CSV table of C-alpha atoms in Angstrom, one decimal:
chain,number,residue,atom,x,y,z
A,30,MET,CA,61.6,109.2,-63.2
A,31,THR,CA,58.4,109.7,-65.1
A,32,GLY,CA,55.0,110.1,-63.5
A,33,THR,CA,54.0,106.6,-64.8
A,34,GLU,CA,57.0,104.8,-63.2
A,35,ARG,CA,56.5,106.3,-59.7
A,36,PRO,CA,53.0,104.6,-59.1
A,37,LYS,CA,54.4,101.3,-60.4
A,38,ARG,CA,57.3,101.4,-57.9
A,39,THR,CA,54.9,102.3,-55.1
A,40,ILE,CA,52.6,99.4,-56.0
A,41,GLY,CA,55.6,97.0,-56.1
A,42,ARG,CA,56.7,98.1,-52.6
A,43,LEU,CA,53.2,97.5,-51.3
A,44,MET,CA,53.0,94.1,-52.9
A,45,THR,CA,56.4,93.2,-51.3
A,46,LEU,CA,55.1,94.4,-47.9
A,47,VAL,CA,51.9,92.3,-48.3
A,48,ARG,CA,53.6,89.2,-49.7
A,49,MET,CA,56.0,88.7,-46.7
A,50,PRO,CA,53.3,88.5,-43.9
A,51,VAL,CA,51.1,86.4,-46.2
A,52,CYS,CA,54.0,83.9,-46.7
A,53,VAL,CA,54.7,83.9,-43.0
A,54,LEU,CA,51.1,83.3,-42.3
A,55,LEU,CA,50.8,80.4,-44.8
A,56,VAL,CA,54.0,78.8,-43.5
A,57,GLY,CA,52.8,79.2,-39.9
A,58,LEU,CA,49.4,77.6,-40.8
A,59,LEU,CA,51.2,74.7,-42.5
A,60,CYS,CA,53.6,74.1,-39.6
A,61,SER,CA,50.8,74.4,-37.1
A,62,SER,CA,48.8,71.8,-39.0
A,63,LEU,CA,51.7,69.4,-39.2
A,64,TYR,CA,52.5,69.9,-35.5
A,65,ALA,CA,48.8,69.2,-34.6
A,66,LEU,CA,48.8,66.1,-36.8
A,67,GLN,CA,52.0,64.9,-35.2
A,68,GLN,CA,50.4,65.5,-31.7
A,69,HIS,CA,47.3,63.5,-32.7
A,70,ARG,CA,49.4,60.6,-34.0
A,71,ALA,CA,51.5,60.6,-30.8
A,72,ASN,CA,48.3,60.7,-28.7
A,73,ASN,CA,46.8,57.8,-30.6
A,74,ARG,CA,50.0,55.8,-30.4
A,75,LEU,CA,50.3,56.3,-26.6
A,76,ALA,CA,46.6,55.4,-26.1
A,77,GLN,CA,47.0,52.2,-28.1
A,78,GLU,CA,50.1,51.2,-26.2
A,79,ARG,CA,48.4,51.9,-22.8
A,80,LEU,CA,45.2,50.0,-23.9
A,81,PHE,CA,47.3,47.1,-25.1
A,82,ARG,CA,49.0,46.8,-21.8
A,83,ALA,CA,45.8,47.2,-19.8
A,84,SER,CA,43.9,44.7,-21.9
A,85,GLN,CA,46.7,42.1,-21.6
A,86,GLU,CA,46.7,42.6,-17.9
A,87,MET,CA,42.9,42.2,-17.7
A,88,ALA,CA,43.0,39.0,-19.8
A,89,ASP,CA,45.8,37.6,-17.8
A,90,THR,CA,44.1,38.4,-14.5
A,91,LEU,CA,40.9,36.7,-15.6
A,92,SER,CA,42.8,33.7,-16.8
A,93,ARG,CA,44.8,33.4,-13.6
A,94,ARG,CA,41.6,33.7,-11.6
A,95,LEU,CA,39.8,30.9,-13.4
A,96,TYR,CA,42.9,28.6,-13.3
A,97,SER,CA,43.2,29.2,-9.6
A,98,TYR,CA,39.9,27.4,-9.2
A,99,GLU,CA,41.7,24.2,-10.3
A,100,HIS,CA,43.3,24.1,-6.8
A,101,GLY,CA,39.9,23.8,-5.1
A,102,LEU,CA,38.7,21.3,-7.7
A,103,ARG,CA,41.8,19.1,-7.2
A,104,GLY,CA,41.2,19.3,-3.5
A,105,MET,CA,37.7,18.0,-4.0
A,106,ARG,CA,39.0,15.2,-6.2
A,107,GLY,CA,41.5,14.2,-3.6
A,108,VAL,CA,38.7,13.8,-1.1
A,109,ILE,CA,36.7,11.7,-3.6
A,110,ILE,CA,39.6,9.4,-4.4
A,111,THR,CA,40.5,9.1,-0.7
A,112,ALA,CA,36.9,8.1,0.2
A,113,GLY,CA,36.8,5.7,-2.8
A,114,GLU,CA,34.2,5.1,-5.5
A,115,HIS,CA,31.7,3.6,-3.1
A,116,GLY,CA,32.8,5.5,0.0
A,117,ILE,CA,32.0,9.1,-1.1
A,118,ASN,CA,29.0,10.6,0.7
A,119,ARG,CA,27.4,13.9,1.5
A,120,ARG,CA,29.3,14.3,4.8
A,121,VAL,CA,32.6,14.0,3.1
A,122,VAL,CA,31.7,16.6,0.5
A,123,SER,CA,30.3,18.9,3.1
A,124,ARG,CA,33.4,18.7,5.3
A,125,TYR,CA,35.6,19.6,2.4
A,126,ASN,CA,33.5,22.6,1.5
A,127,GLN,CA,33.5,23.7,5.1
A,128,SER,CA,37.3,23.6,5.1
A,129,ARG,CA,37.4,26.2,2.4
A,130,SER,CA,36.3,29.9,2.4
A,131,ILE,CA,34.7,29.6,-1.0
A,132,ASP,CA,33.4,33.1,-1.4
A,133,ARG,CA,36.9,34.6,-0.6
A,134,GLU,CA,39.1,32.0,-2.3
A,135,PHE,CA,37.0,31.3,-5.3
A,136,PRO,CA,34.6,34.2,-6.1
A,137,GLY,CA,31.9,33.2,-8.6
A,138,VAL,CA,32.1,29.5,-7.6
A,139,ARG,CA,28.8,28.2,-6.2
A,140,GLY,CA,30.4,25.3,-4.4
A,141,PHE,CA,32.2,22.0,-5.1
A,142,GLY,CA,30.5,18.6,-5.7
A,143,PHE,CA,30.6,15.2,-7.2
A,144,ILE,CA,29.1,13.8,-10.4
A,145,ARG,CA,28.7,10.1,-10.6
A,146,ARG,CA,28.9,8.1,-13.8
A,147,VAL,CA,25.9,5.7,-14.0
A,148,PRO,CA,25.3,3.1,-16.8
A,149,ALA,CA,22.0,3.4,-18.6
A,150,ASP,CA,20.7,0.2,-17.0
A,151,GLY,CA,21.8,1.1,-13.5
A,152,VAL,CA,19.9,4.4,-12.9
A,153,ASP,CA,17.1,2.8,-10.9
A,154,ALA,CA,19.5,1.0,-8.6
A,155,PHE,CA,21.6,4.2,-8.2
A,156,VAL,CA,18.5,6.2,-7.2
A,157,GLU,CA,17.4,3.5,-4.7
A,158,THR,CA,20.9,3.7,-3.1
A,159,ALA,CA,21.0,7.5,-3.1
A,160,ARG,CA,17.6,7.7,-1.4
A,161,GLN,CA,19.0,5.8,1.6
A,162,GLU,CA,20.9,9.0,2.3
A,163,ASN,CA,18.5,11.5,0.8
A,164,PRO,CA,14.9,10.3,0.6
A,165,ARG,CA,13.9,13.0,-1.9
A,166,PHE,CA,16.6,12.3,-4.3
A,167,ALA,CA,15.4,12.1,-8.0
A,168,VAL,CA,17.1,12.2,-11.3
A,169,ARG,CA,16.3,15.1,-13.6
A,170,ILE,CA,17.1,15.6,-17.2
A,171,ILE,CA,17.4,18.6,-19.6
A,172,ALA,CA,16.7,16.4,-22.7
A,173,ASP,CA,16.2,12.7,-23.4
A,174,ASN,CA,19.3,10.7,-22.7
A,175,PRO,CA,19.1,7.0,-23.7
A,176,ALA,CA,22.8,6.5,-23.0
A,177,GLU,CA,24.7,6.4,-19.7
A,178,SER,CA,24.1,9.2,-17.2
A,179,TYR,CA,26.4,11.7,-15.4
A,180,ILE,CA,24.4,12.5,-12.3
A,181,ILE,CA,25.1,15.3,-9.8
A,182,GLN,CA,25.0,13.3,-6.6
A,183,TYR,CA,26.5,15.9,-4.2
A,184,ILE,CA,27.0,19.6,-4.3
A,185,GLU,CA,27.8,21.8,-1.3
A,186,PRO,CA,26.7,24.2,0.1
A,187,VAL,CA,23.4,22.6,-0.9
A,188,ARG,CA,21.4,25.6,0.1
A,189,HIS,CA,22.8,27.4,-3.0
A,190,ASN,CA,22.5,24.4,-5.3
A,191,ARG,CA,19.5,22.4,-4.3
A,192,GLN,CA,18.0,22.5,-7.8
A,193,ALA,CA,21.2,20.9,-9.2
A,194,VAL,CA,21.1,17.7,-7.1
A,195,GLY,CA,20.1,14.8,-9.3
A,196,LEU,CA,20.7,16.6,-12.6
A,197,ASP,CA,22.0,14.3,-15.4
A,198,ILE,CA,24.5,16.6,-17.1
A,199,ALA,CA,24.9,14.0,-19.9
A,200,SER,CA,21.4,15.1,-21.1
A,201,GLU,CA,22.8,18.5,-22.2
A,202,PRO,CA,25.4,18.8,-25.0
A,203,HIS,CA,27.7,21.4,-23.5
A,204,ARG,CA,27.9,19.6,-20.2
A,205,TRP,CA,28.3,16.2,-21.8
A,206,LEU,CA,31.1,17.3,-24.1
A,207,ALA,CA,33.1,18.9,-21.3
A,208,ALA,CA,32.8,15.8,-19.2
A,209,THR,CA,33.9,13.6,-22.1
A,210,ARG,CA,36.8,15.8,-22.9
A,211,SER,CA,37.9,16.0,-19.3
A,212,ALA,CA,37.7,12.2,-19.0
A,213,ARG,CA,39.8,11.7,-22.1
A,214,SER,CA,42.4,14.3,-21.2
A,215,GLY,CA,42.6,14.0,-17.4
A,216,ASN,CA,42.6,17.8,-17.2
A,217,PRO,CA,40.1,20.3,-15.7
A,218,THR,CA,37.7,21.3,-18.4
A,219,LEU,CA,35.3,24.1,-18.8
A,220,THR,CA,31.9,23.8,-20.5
A,221,GLY,CA,30.7,26.3,-23.0
A,222,PRO,CA,28.3,28.9,-21.7
A,223,ILE,CA,25.3,27.4,-20.0
A,224,THR,CA,22.4,28.4,-17.7
A,225,LEU,CA,22.7,26.8,-14.3
A,226,VAL,CA,19.5,25.3,-13.0
A,227,GLN,CA,20.3,27.0,-9.7
A,228,ALA,CA,20.9,30.4,-11.3
A,229,LYS,CA,18.4,30.9,-14.1
A,230,ASN,CA,18.5,34.6,-13.6
A,231,VAL,CA,21.8,34.7,-15.5
A,232,PRO,CA,21.0,32.8,-18.7
A,233,GLN,CA,23.9,31.5,-20.8
A,234,ARG,CA,26.5,33.2,-18.5
A,235,SER,CA,27.6,30.3,-16.4
A,236,PHE,CA,29.9,27.3,-16.6
A,237,LEU,CA,30.8,24.0,-15.0
A,238,ILE,CA,34.5,23.0,-14.4
A,239,LEU,CA,35.0,19.3,-14.4
A,240,LEU,CA,37.9,17.1,-13.2
A,241,PRO,CA,37.7,13.3,-13.7
A,242,ALA,CA,38.2,10.7,-10.9
A,243,TYR,CA,39.6,7.4,-12.1
A,244,ARG,CA,39.4,3.9,-10.8
A,245,GLU,CA,42.8,2.6,-9.5
A,246,GLY,CA,44.6,-0.1,-11.3
A,247,LEU,CA,43.2,0.4,-14.7
A,248,PRO,CA,45.3,1.3,-17.8
A,249,MET,CA,45.2,5.0,-18.7
A,250,ALA,CA,47.8,5.4,-21.4
A,251,THR,CA,45.3,6.5,-24.1
A,252,PRO,CA,42.2,8.8,-24.1
A,253,TYR,CA,40.0,5.8,-24.7
A,254,GLN,CA,41.4,4.0,-21.7
A,255,ARG,CA,41.1,7.1,-19.5
A,256,GLU,CA,37.5,7.5,-20.5
A,257,LYS,CA,36.7,3.9,-19.6
A,258,ALA,CA,38.4,4.3,-16.2
A,259,VAL,CA,36.3,7.3,-15.0
A,260,PHE,CA,33.8,6.7,-12.3
A,261,GLY,CA,32.9,10.3,-11.7
A,262,TRP,CA,34.0,13.9,-11.7
A,263,ALA,CA,34.8,16.6,-9.1
A,264,TYR,CA,33.0,19.7,-10.4
A,265,ALA,CA,32.3,23.3,-9.6
A,266,PRO,CA,29.5,25.6,-11.0
A,267,VAL,CA,30.8,29.1,-11.9
A,268,ILE,CA,28.9,32.3,-12.7
A,269,SER,CA,30.9,34.5,-15.1
A,270,ASP,CA,29.4,37.9,-13.9
A,271,GLU,CA,30.6,37.2,-10.4
A,272,VAL,CA,34.1,36.2,-11.5
A,273,ILE,CA,34.6,39.3,-13.6
A,274,HIS,CA,33.2,41.5,-10.9
A,275,ALA,CA,35.7,40.1,-8.5
A,276,ILE,CA,38.7,41.0,-10.6
A,277,GLY,CA,37.9,44.7,-10.1
A,278,LEU,CA,37.3,45.8,-13.7
A,279,ASN,CA,37.3,49.6,-14.0
A,280,GLU,CA,33.9,50.1,-15.8
A,281,GLN,CA,34.5,53.8,-16.0
A,282,ASP,CA,37.5,53.4,-18.2
A,283,TYR,CA,36.9,50.1,-20.1
A,284,ALA,CA,34.1,48.1,-21.7
A,285,LEU,CA,34.7,44.4,-21.6
A,286,SER,CA,33.1,41.7,-23.8
A,287,ILE,CA,33.8,38.0,-23.8
A,288,ALA,CA,32.7,35.3,-26.3
A,289,ASP,CA,33.3,31.5,-26.3
A,290,ILE,CA,34.7,30.3,-29.6
A,291,GLY,CA,33.1,27.0,-30.6
A,292,ASP,CA,34.8,24.1,-32.4
A,293,GLY,CA,33.6,25.5,-35.8
A,294,GLY,CA,34.8,29.0,-35.0
A,295,GLU,CA,31.3,30.3,-34.1
A,296,LEU,CA,31.1,33.0,-31.4
A,297,ASP,CA,28.9,32.6,-28.4
A,298,PRO,CA,29.0,35.9,-26.5
A,299,PHE,CA,28.3,35.5,-22.8
A,300,TYR,CA,29.5,38.7,-21.1
A,301,ARG,CA,29.2,42.4,-21.9
A,302,SER,CA,29.9,45.3,-19.5
A,303,PRO,CA,26.6,46.6,-18.1
A,304,GLN,CA,27.5,50.2,-18.5
A,305,PRO,CA,26.1,52.0,-21.6
A,306,ASP,CA,28.2,52.3,-24.7
A,307,ALA,CA,27.6,56.0,-25.3
A,308,ASP,CA,31.1,57.0,-24.1
A,309,ILE,CA,33.1,54.3,-25.9
A,310,VAL,CA,36.0,55.8,-27.9
A,311,PRO,CA,35.7,54.7,-31.6
A,312,GLY,CA,38.7,52.8,-32.9
A,313,LEU,CA,40.3,52.3,-29.5
A,314,ALA,CA,39.9,48.6,-28.8
A,315,ARG,CA,41.9,45.4,-28.4
A,316,SER,CA,40.9,41.8,-29.0
A,317,MET,CA,42.8,38.7,-27.9
A,318,ARG,CA,42.3,34.9,-27.6
A,319,ARG,CA,42.9,33.0,-24.4
A,320,ASN,CA,42.8,29.2,-23.8
A,321,ILE,CA,40.7,28.9,-20.6
A,322,LEU,CA,40.6,25.4,-19.1
A,323,GLY,CA,40.2,23.8,-22.5
A,324,ARG,CA,37.9,26.5,-24.1
A,325,GLN,CA,38.9,29.3,-26.5
A,326,TRP,CA,37.7,32.7,-25.4
A,327,LEU,CA,37.7,35.9,-27.4
A,328,ILE,CA,38.2,38.8,-25.0
A,329,GLU,CA,37.7,42.4,-26.3
A,330,VAL,CA,38.5,45.5,-24.3
A,331,GLN,CA,37.2,48.9,-25.5
A,332,ALA,CA,38.3,52.3,-24.1
A,333,ARG,CA,35.8,54.7,-22.6
A,334,GLN,CA,36.3,58.5,-22.4
A,335,GLY,CA,37.5,58.1,-18.8
A,336,PHE,CA,40.5,56.1,-20.1
A,337,LEU,CA,41.5,59.1,-22.3
A,338,THR,CA,40.9,61.5,-19.5
A,339,ASP,CA,43.2,59.6,-17.2
A,340,LEU,CA,46.0,59.7,-19.8
A,341,ASN,CA,45.9,63.6,-19.7
A,342,LEU,CA,46.9,63.8,-23.4
A,343,ARG,CA,47.8,67.2,-24.9
A,344,SER,CA,45.0,68.4,-27.3
A,345,PRO,CA,46.0,68.6,-31.0
A,346,TRP,CA,43.7,71.6,-31.3
A,347,LEU,CA,45.5,73.4,-28.6
A,348,SER,CA,48.8,72.7,-30.3
A,349,TYR,CA,47.3,74.1,-33.5
A,350,LEU,CA,46.0,77.2,-31.7
A,351,TYR,CA,49.3,77.9,-30.1
A,352,GLY,CA,51.0,77.6,-33.5
A,353,ILE,CA,48.5,80.1,-35.0
A,354,LEU,CA,49.0,82.6,-32.2
A,355,SER,CA,52.8,82.3,-32.6
A,356,THR,CA,52.5,82.9,-36.3
A,357,LEU,CA,50.3,86.0,-35.8
């Protein structure tokens, strides 16, 4: 072996010795990266699945809660029909409300009452009759209403709703539309978001639920006939914030937002979780539609950092680190 060949063989051995660990290191880095990526995807898939189930459960719970108010409303209508169109009075309405534990049975509901349908030329006579029972009774409007009136005659407990007594709900579009749709369908119907005159501190975050009362003996085969047969509505004012608070939303783990979808597809947001949005997890959200008493709602649930903490997911960075250490 010549003197020139000996250094070349030595260099070759050194290159072989260096090449092997470098290859192992590169393969280890690649495998660790792939494993970390797989862990990230698995975490994201699990988080999305858990959020989907949680959001569906929240939407279903909210829907069931609002539909449960129909029982109280039908009870109120039964009292109205039993008393008769001209026999309904404040004592009858008060007795019904006293028979229910409203705060416990129907959280968010301010009470149950009766709205009377009054022709445009019969308002003065109606007010005169109403003042025989309540001398301070007066009709109030939100906007000019030259057509027939839908006047809140009774609402109990009156101490929470005094400002609503005498209000002509036909003088405001959301209330009028819900009353008309309810009359035509015969079903309990929710208004769009409104501001209750007795709860102005929560603007555009309240609703009325209306259920029609029909005169007996009249044909009701078509929507037009049903509308003509209505003499009034059982109704309940509802505050959305109180309803949502009662379902026990975990504000530490989720942010909830709800919007009413108008007939033209426009969104009217009326609820947003009061907690700050700083800890919301980007890209981890679910949206769904629900038919709520004749209205379409868009419900969105976003995950907060507390939601991820509760899942106790394995960190992809730790997986990557373990792979690197194993490689070394």
